[in-house]
PDB file of C-alpha atoms in Angstrom:
ATOM      1  CA  UNK W 206     -10.490  -2.723  -2.507  1.00  0.00           C
ATOM      2  CA  UNK W 207     -12.086  -4.174   0.622  1.00  0.00           C
ATOM      3  CA  UNK W 208      -9.999  -4.644   3.713  1.00  0.00           C
ATOM      4  CA  UNK W 209      -9.015  -8.156   4.784  1.00  0.00           C
ATOM      5  CA  UNK W 210      -9.076  -8.983   8.494  1.00  0.00           C
ATOM      6  CA  UNK W 211      -7.192 -12.131   9.472  1.00  0.00           C
ATOM      7  CA  UNK W 212      -8.813 -13.028  12.805  1.00  0.00           C
ATOM      8  CA  UNK W 213      -7.602 -15.664  15.273  1.00  0.00           C
ATOM      9  CA  UNK W 214      -9.347 -16.268  18.596  1.00  0.00           C
ATOM     10  CA  UNK W 215      -6.996 -18.318  20.781  1.00  0.00           C
ATOM     11  CA  UNK W 216      -4.865 -19.642  17.885  1.00  0.00           C
ATOM     12  CA  UNK W 217      -2.853 -22.843  18.132  1.00  0.00           C
ATOM     13  CA  UNK W 218       0.292 -20.734  17.571  1.00  0.00           C
ATOM     14  CA  UNK W 219       1.143 -17.046  17.655  1.00  0.00           C
ATOM     15  CA  UNK W 220       4.869 -16.447  17.316  1.00  0.00           C
ATOM     16  CA  UNK W 221       7.511 -14.066  16.118  1.00  0.00           C
ATOM     17  CA  UNK W 222      10.137 -15.621  13.891  1.00  0.00           C
ATOM     18  CA  UNK W 223      12.889 -14.794  11.459  1.00  0.00           C
ATOM     19  CA  UNK W 224      14.246 -15.820   8.105  1.00  0.00           C
ATOM     20  CA  UNK W 225      17.928 -15.218   7.352  1.00  0.00           C
ATOM     21  CA  UNK W 226      21.126 -14.654   9.297  1.00  0.00           C
ATOM     22  CA  UNK W 227      21.665 -12.019  12.031  1.00  0.00           C
ATOM     23  CA  UNK W 228      22.225  -8.668  10.385  1.00  0.00           C
ATOM     24  CA  UNK W 229      20.086  -9.639   7.393  1.00  0.00           C
ATOM     25  CA  UNK W 230      17.046 -11.187   9.049  1.00  0.00           C
ATOM     26  CA  UNK W 231      13.431 -10.630   8.051  1.00  0.00           C
ATOM     27  CA  UNK W 232      11.044 -10.627  11.039  1.00  0.00           C
ATOM     28  CA  UNK W 233       7.533 -12.066  10.920  1.00  0.00           C
ATOM     29  CA  UNK W 234       4.485 -12.426  13.134  1.00  0.00           C
ATOM     30  CA  UNK W 235       2.669 -15.656  12.426  1.00  0.00           C
ATOM     31  CA  UNK W 236      -0.679 -16.936  13.641  1.00  0.00           C
ATOM     32  CA  UNK W 237      -2.014 -20.402  12.843  1.00  0.00           C
ATOM     33  CA  UNK W 238      -5.053 -22.482  13.668  1.00  0.00           C
ATOM     34  CA  UNK W 239      -6.801 -25.455  12.070  1.00  0.00           C
ATOM     35  CA  UNK W 240      -4.481 -25.545   9.045  1.00  0.00           C
ATOM     36  CA  UNK W 241      -4.752 -21.800   8.339  1.00  0.00           C
ATOM     37  CA  UNK W 242      -1.561 -19.721   8.557  1.00  0.00           C
ATOM     38  CA  UNK W 243      -1.178 -15.928   8.394  1.00  0.00           C
ATOM     39  CA  UNK W 244       2.287 -14.332   8.268  1.00  0.00           C
ATOM     40  CA  UNK W 245       3.027 -10.608   8.285  1.00  0.00           C
ATOM     41  CA  UNK W 246       6.390  -8.887   7.874  1.00  0.00           C
ATOM     42  CA  UNK W 247       7.617  -6.281  10.348  1.00  0.00           C
ATOM     43  CA  UNK W 248      10.761  -4.590  11.603  1.00  0.00           C
ATOM     44  CA  UNK W 249      12.969  -5.891  14.406  1.00  0.00           C
ATOM     45  CA  UNK W 250      12.212  -2.764  16.442  1.00  0.00           C
ATOM     46  CA  UNK W 251       8.473  -3.430  16.062  1.00  0.00           C
ATOM     47  CA  UNK W 252       8.912  -6.988  17.382  1.00  0.00           C
ATOM     48  CA  UNK W 253      10.867  -5.724  20.389  1.00  0.00           C
ATOM     49  CA  UNK W 254       8.374  -2.933  21.119  1.00  0.00           C
ATOM     50  CA  UNK W 255       5.412  -5.313  20.807  1.00  0.00           C
ATOM     51  CA  UNK W 256       6.944  -7.862  23.183  1.00  0.00           C
ATOM     52  CA  UNK W 257       7.878  -5.238  25.772  1.00  0.00           C
ATOM     53  CA  UNK W 258       4.458  -3.594  25.578  1.00  0.00           C
ATOM     54  CA  UNK W 259       2.667  -6.969  25.906  1.00  0.00           C
ATOM     55  CA  UNK W 260       4.509  -7.602  29.186  1.00  0.00           C
ATOM     56  CA  UNK W 261       3.598  -4.106  30.406  1.00  0.00           C
ATOM     57  CA  UNK W 262      -0.103  -4.507  29.503  1.00  0.00           C
ATOM     58  CA  UNK W 263      -0.259  -7.931  31.184  1.00  0.00           C
ATOM     59  CA  UNK W 264       1.476  -6.641  34.318  1.00  0.00           C
ATOM     60  CA  UNK W 265      -0.974  -3.719  34.495  1.00  0.00           C
ATOM     61  CA  UNK W 266      -4.007  -5.988  33.952  1.00  0.00           C
ATOM     62  CA  UNK W 267      -2.775  -8.305  36.703  1.00  0.00           C
ATOM     63  CA  UNK W 268      -2.201  -5.346  39.044  1.00  0.00           C
ATOM     64  CA  UNK W 269      -5.635  -3.831  38.352  1.00  0.00           C
ATOM     65  CA  UNK W 270      -7.351  -7.174  38.968  1.00  0.00           C
ATOM     66  CA  UNK W 271      -5.646  -7.486  42.328  1.00  0.00           C
ATOM     67  CA  UNK W 272      -4.067 -10.733  41.155  1.00  0.00           C
ATOM     68  CA  UNK W 273      -7.423 -12.264  40.171  1.00  0.00           C
ATOM     69  CA  UNK W 274      -6.754 -12.247  36.397  1.00  0.00           C
ATOM     70  CA  UNK W 275      -5.502 -15.527  34.983  1.00  0.00           C
ATOM     71  CA  UNK W 276      -2.192 -14.055  33.855  1.00  0.00           C
ATOM     72  CA  UNK W 277       1.043 -15.778  34.855  1.00  0.00           C
ATOM     73  CA  UNK W 278       3.834 -13.530  36.151  1.00  0.00           C
ATOM     74  CA  UNK W 279       6.227 -15.090  33.637  1.00  0.00           C
ATOM     75  CA  UNK W 280       6.021 -17.346  30.587  1.00  0.00           C
ATOM     76  CA  UNK W 281       5.074 -20.916  31.572  1.00  0.00           C
ATOM     77  CA  UNK W 282       8.021 -23.135  30.556  1.00  0.00           C
ATOM     78  CA  UNK W 283       5.732 -25.945  29.376  1.00  0.00           C
ATOM     79  CA  UNK W 284       4.121 -23.628  26.798  1.00  0.00           C
ATOM     80  CA  UNK W 285       7.327 -22.176  25.310  1.00  0.00           C
ATOM     81  CA  UNK W 286       7.341 -22.529  21.521  1.00  0.00           C
ATOM     82  CA  UNK W 287      10.781 -22.636  19.929  1.00  0.00           C
ATOM     83  CA  UNK W 288       9.748 -24.293  16.665  1.00  0.00           C
ATOM     84  CA  UNK W 289      10.508 -22.490  13.400  1.00  0.00           C
ATOM     85  CA  UNK W 290       7.863 -20.556  11.502  1.00  0.00           C
ATOM     86  CA  UNK W 291       5.223 -22.713   9.819  1.00  0.00           C
ATOM     87  CA  UNK W 292       5.457 -23.235   6.082  1.00  0.00           C
ATOM     88  CA  UNK W 293       4.488 -22.096   3.555  1.00  0.00           C
ATOM     89  CA  UNK W 294       5.711 -18.652   4.583  1.00  0.00           C
ATOM     90  CA  UNK W 295       3.610 -16.273   2.501  1.00  0.00           C
ATOM     91  CA  UNK W 296       3.637 -12.632   3.587  1.00  0.00           C
ATOM     92  CA  UNK W 297       0.148 -11.104   3.660  1.00  0.00           C
ATOM     93  CA  UNK W 298       1.394  -7.543   4.255  1.00  0.00           C
ATOM     94  CA  UNK W 299       4.067  -5.373   5.898  1.00  0.00           C
ATOM     95  CA  UNK W 300       3.001  -4.091   9.323  1.00  0.00           C
ATOM     96  CA  UNK W 301       2.624  -0.344   9.768  1.00  0.00           C
ATOM     97  CA  UNK W 302       0.835   0.189  13.086  1.00  0.00           C
ATOM     98  CA  UNK W 303       0.058  -2.084  16.002  1.00  0.00           C
ATOM     99  CA  UNK W 304      -2.324  -1.886  18.919  1.00  0.00           C
ATOM    100  CA  UNK W 305      -2.851  -3.839  22.149  1.00  0.00           C
ATOM    101  CA  UNK W 306      -5.714  -4.050  24.593  1.00  0.00           C
ATOM    102  CA  UNK W 307      -6.606  -6.213  27.562  1.00  0.00           C
ATOM    103  CA  UNK W 308     -10.193  -7.506  27.343  1.00  0.00           C
ATOM    104  CA  UNK W 309     -11.090  -7.833  31.028  1.00  0.00           C
ATOM    105  CA  UNK W 310     -14.512  -9.351  30.249  1.00  0.00           C
ATOM    106  CA  UNK W 311     -13.067 -12.320  28.327  1.00  0.00           C
ATOM    107  CA  UNK W 312      -9.702 -12.275  30.104  1.00  0.00           C
ATOM    108  CA  UNK W 313      -7.570 -12.069  26.977  1.00  0.00           C
ATOM    109  CA  UNK W 314      -5.083  -9.837  25.209  1.00  0.00           C
ATOM    110  CA  UNK W 315      -6.058  -8.445  21.816  1.00  0.00           C
ATOM    111  CA  UNK W 316      -3.174  -7.789  19.406  1.00  0.00           C
ATOM    112  CA  UNK W 317      -3.808  -5.909  16.164  1.00  0.00           C
ATOM    113  CA  UNK W 318      -1.266  -5.376  13.401  1.00  0.00           C
ATOM    114  CA  UNK W 319      -2.373  -3.185  10.480  1.00  0.00           C
ATOM    115  CA  UNK W 320      -0.789  -3.068   7.053  1.00  0.00           C
ATOM    116  CA  UNK W 321       1.540  -0.221   6.248  1.00  0.00           C
ATOM    117  CA  UNK W 322      -0.319   2.418   4.250  1.00  0.00           C
ATOM    118  CA  UNK W 323       1.699   4.487   1.842  1.00  0.00           C
ATOM    119  CA  UNK W 324       0.638   8.136   1.788  1.00  0.00           C
ATOM    120  CA  UNK W 325      -0.387   9.275  -1.636  1.00  0.00           C
ATOM    121  CA  UNK W 326       1.265  12.340  -3.150  1.00  0.00           C
ATOM    122  CA  UNK W 327      -0.489  15.549  -2.178  1.00  0.00           C
ATOM    123  CA  UNK W 328      -1.895  14.210   1.106  1.00  0.00           C
ATOM    124  CA  UNK W 329      -0.933  15.813   4.368  1.00  0.00           C
ATOM    125  CA  UNK W 330       1.300  13.771   6.637  1.00  0.00           C
ATOM    126  CA  UNK W 331      -0.865  11.791   9.068  1.00  0.00           C
ATOM    127  CA  UNK W 332      -4.008  12.266   6.955  1.00  0.00           C
ATOM    128  CA  UNK W 333      -6.421   9.348   6.874  1.00  0.00           C
ATOM    129  CA  UNK W 334      -6.044   7.313   3.708  1.00  0.00           C
ATOM    130  CA  UNK W 335      -9.332   5.440   4.168  1.00  0.00           C
ATOM    131  CA  UNK W 336     -12.859   6.536   4.967  1.00  0.00           C
ATOM    132  CA  UNK W 337     -14.143   3.671   7.112  1.00  0.00           C
ATOM    133  CA  UNK W 338     -13.155   0.262   8.455  1.00  0.00           C
ATOM    134  CA  UNK W 339     -14.408  -1.542   5.358  1.00  0.00           C
ATOM    135  CA  UNK W 340     -11.866   0.281   3.200  1.00  0.00           C
ATOM    136  CA  UNK W 341      -9.074   0.448   5.768  1.00  0.00           C
ATOM    137  CA  UNK W 342      -5.757  -1.359   5.664  1.00  0.00           C
ATOM    138  CA  UNK W 343      -5.564  -5.139   6.005  1.00  0.00           C
ATOM    139  CA  UNK W 344      -5.243  -6.318   9.589  1.00  0.00           C
ATOM    140  CA  UNK W 345      -4.143  -9.295  11.652  1.00  0.00           C
ATOM    141  CA  UNK W 346      -6.201  -9.487  14.870  1.00  0.00           C
ATOM    142  CA  UNK W 347      -5.328 -12.105  17.485  1.00  0.00           C
ATOM    143  CA  UNK W 348      -6.918 -12.811  20.866  1.00  0.00           C
ATOM    144  CA  UNK W 349      -4.565 -14.553  23.327  1.00  0.00           C
ATOM    145  CA  UNK W 350      -4.817 -15.959  26.827  1.00  0.00           C
ATOM    146  CA  UNK W 351      -2.531 -14.334  29.385  1.00  0.00           C
ATOM    147  CA  UNK W 352      -0.252 -17.397  29.343  1.00  0.00           C
ATOM    148  CA  UNK W 353       0.019 -17.471  25.556  1.00  0.00           C
ATOM    149  CA  UNK W 354       0.724 -13.725  25.479  1.00  0.00           C
ATOM    150  CA  UNK W 355       3.566 -14.147  28.014  1.00  0.00           C
ATOM    151  CA  UNK W 356       5.006 -16.988  25.918  1.00  0.00           C
ATOM    152  CA  UNK W 357       4.844 -14.819  22.778  1.00  0.00           C
ATOM    153  CA  UNK W 358       6.600 -11.929  24.548  1.00  0.00           C
ATOM    154  CA  UNK W 359       9.389 -14.142  25.888  1.00  0.00           C
ATOM    155  CA  UNK W 360      10.081 -15.773  22.532  1.00  0.00           C
ATOM    156  CA  UNK W 361      10.007 -12.419  20.738  1.00  0.00           C
ATOM    157  CA  UNK W 362      12.441 -10.796  23.176  1.00  0.00           C
ATOM    158  CA  UNK W 363      14.754 -13.832  22.973  1.00  0.00           C
ATOM    159  CA  UNK W 364      14.575 -13.676  19.180  1.00  0.00           C
ATOM    160  CA  UNK W 365      15.538  -9.995  19.066  1.00  0.00           C
ATOM    161  CA  UNK W 366      18.388 -10.535  21.558  1.00  0.00           C
ATOM    162  CA  UNK W 367      19.713 -13.547  19.615  1.00  0.00           C
ATOM    163  CA  UNK W 368      21.017 -11.298  16.848  1.00  0.00           C
ATOM    164  CA  UNK W 369      23.072  -9.139  19.218  1.00  0.00           C
ATOM    165  CA  UNK W 370      26.682  -9.778  20.175  1.00  0.00           C
ATOM    166  CA  UNK W 371      27.197 -10.589  23.863  1.00  0.00           C
ATOM    167  CA  UNK W 372      29.085  -8.297  26.220  1.00  0.00           C
ATOM    168  CA  UNK W 373      32.599  -9.689  26.897  1.00  0.00           C
ATOM    169  CA  UNK W 374      32.138  -9.116  30.646  1.00  0.00           C
ATOM    170  CA  UNK W 375      28.568 -10.167  31.498  1.00  0.00           C
ATOM    171  CA  UNK W 376      27.451 -12.061  28.359  1.00  0.00           C
ATOM    172  CA  UNK W 377      24.242 -10.008  28.123  1.00  0.00           C
ATOM    173  CA  UNK W 378      23.223  -8.950  24.588  1.00  0.00           C
ATOM    174  CA  UNK W 379      24.691  -5.593  23.590  1.00  0.00           C
ATOM    175  CA  UNK W 380      22.139  -2.927  22.747  1.00  0.00           C
ATOM    176  CA  UNK W 381      22.693  -0.985  19.509  1.00  0.00           C
ATOM    177  CA  UNK W 382      22.739   2.286  21.512  1.00  0.00           C
ATOM    178  CA  UNK W 383      25.327   0.968  23.969  1.00  0.00           C
ATOM    179  CA  UNK W 384      25.460  -1.300  26.967  1.00  0.00           C
ATOM    180  CA  UNK W 385      26.015  -0.435  30.602  1.00  0.00           C
ATOM    181  CA  UNK W 386      27.645  -3.568  31.952  1.00  0.00           C
ATOM    182  CA  UNK W 387      26.643  -4.463  35.519  1.00  0.00           C
ATOM    183  CA  UNK W 388      29.904  -6.426  36.041  1.00  0.00           C
ATOM    184  CA  UNK W 389      32.474  -3.997  34.676  1.00  0.00           C
ATOM    185  CA  UNK W 390      31.866  -0.956  36.915  1.00  0.00           C
ATOM    186  CA  UNK W 391      29.999   1.081  34.362  1.00  0.00           C
ATOM    187  CA  UNK W 392      31.925  -0.102  31.335  1.00  0.00           C
ATOM    188  CA  UNK W 393      30.014   1.206  28.366  1.00  0.00           C
ATOM    189  CA  UNK W 394      30.469  -0.309  24.954  1.00  0.00           C
TER     190      UNK W 394
END
């Protein structure tokens, strides 16, 4: 079967969103432009890692450009997207691996999410399941401006934090591994 690449260059929307209640939520990445919508399913930890890494890549690109890159230091408030996921919500694939790169020539962030590939019985762990790009896993590839990438990262981090209970002392979201409260002299929960 031939690989499908869902490509969006500066989409109208690129967001992370959820379906369900905290504790039982399904997380999605969704890109849309000109009436076309692509939604892919992923894990909460993948959403958090992607958002954090996007901020790191943008900060590094801004630093390397000496401040010349058109990347805002934080998400522009006028671009924040808090709308729900677009409908119909049809999952194209479950995300396995993701990659990020800053394209300094075009001044944009490239986000790639590849479909999870199940290893076939008898294959070594980590062995390539496909021979070339044409037969590789399906992929969502999105090119974003620095501002749109910051907006995505902010919404995604807010979304992940929204499912966590707040600390009774500082009201910050509690991490699953524990929380070192800045207001309670090292109180760890």
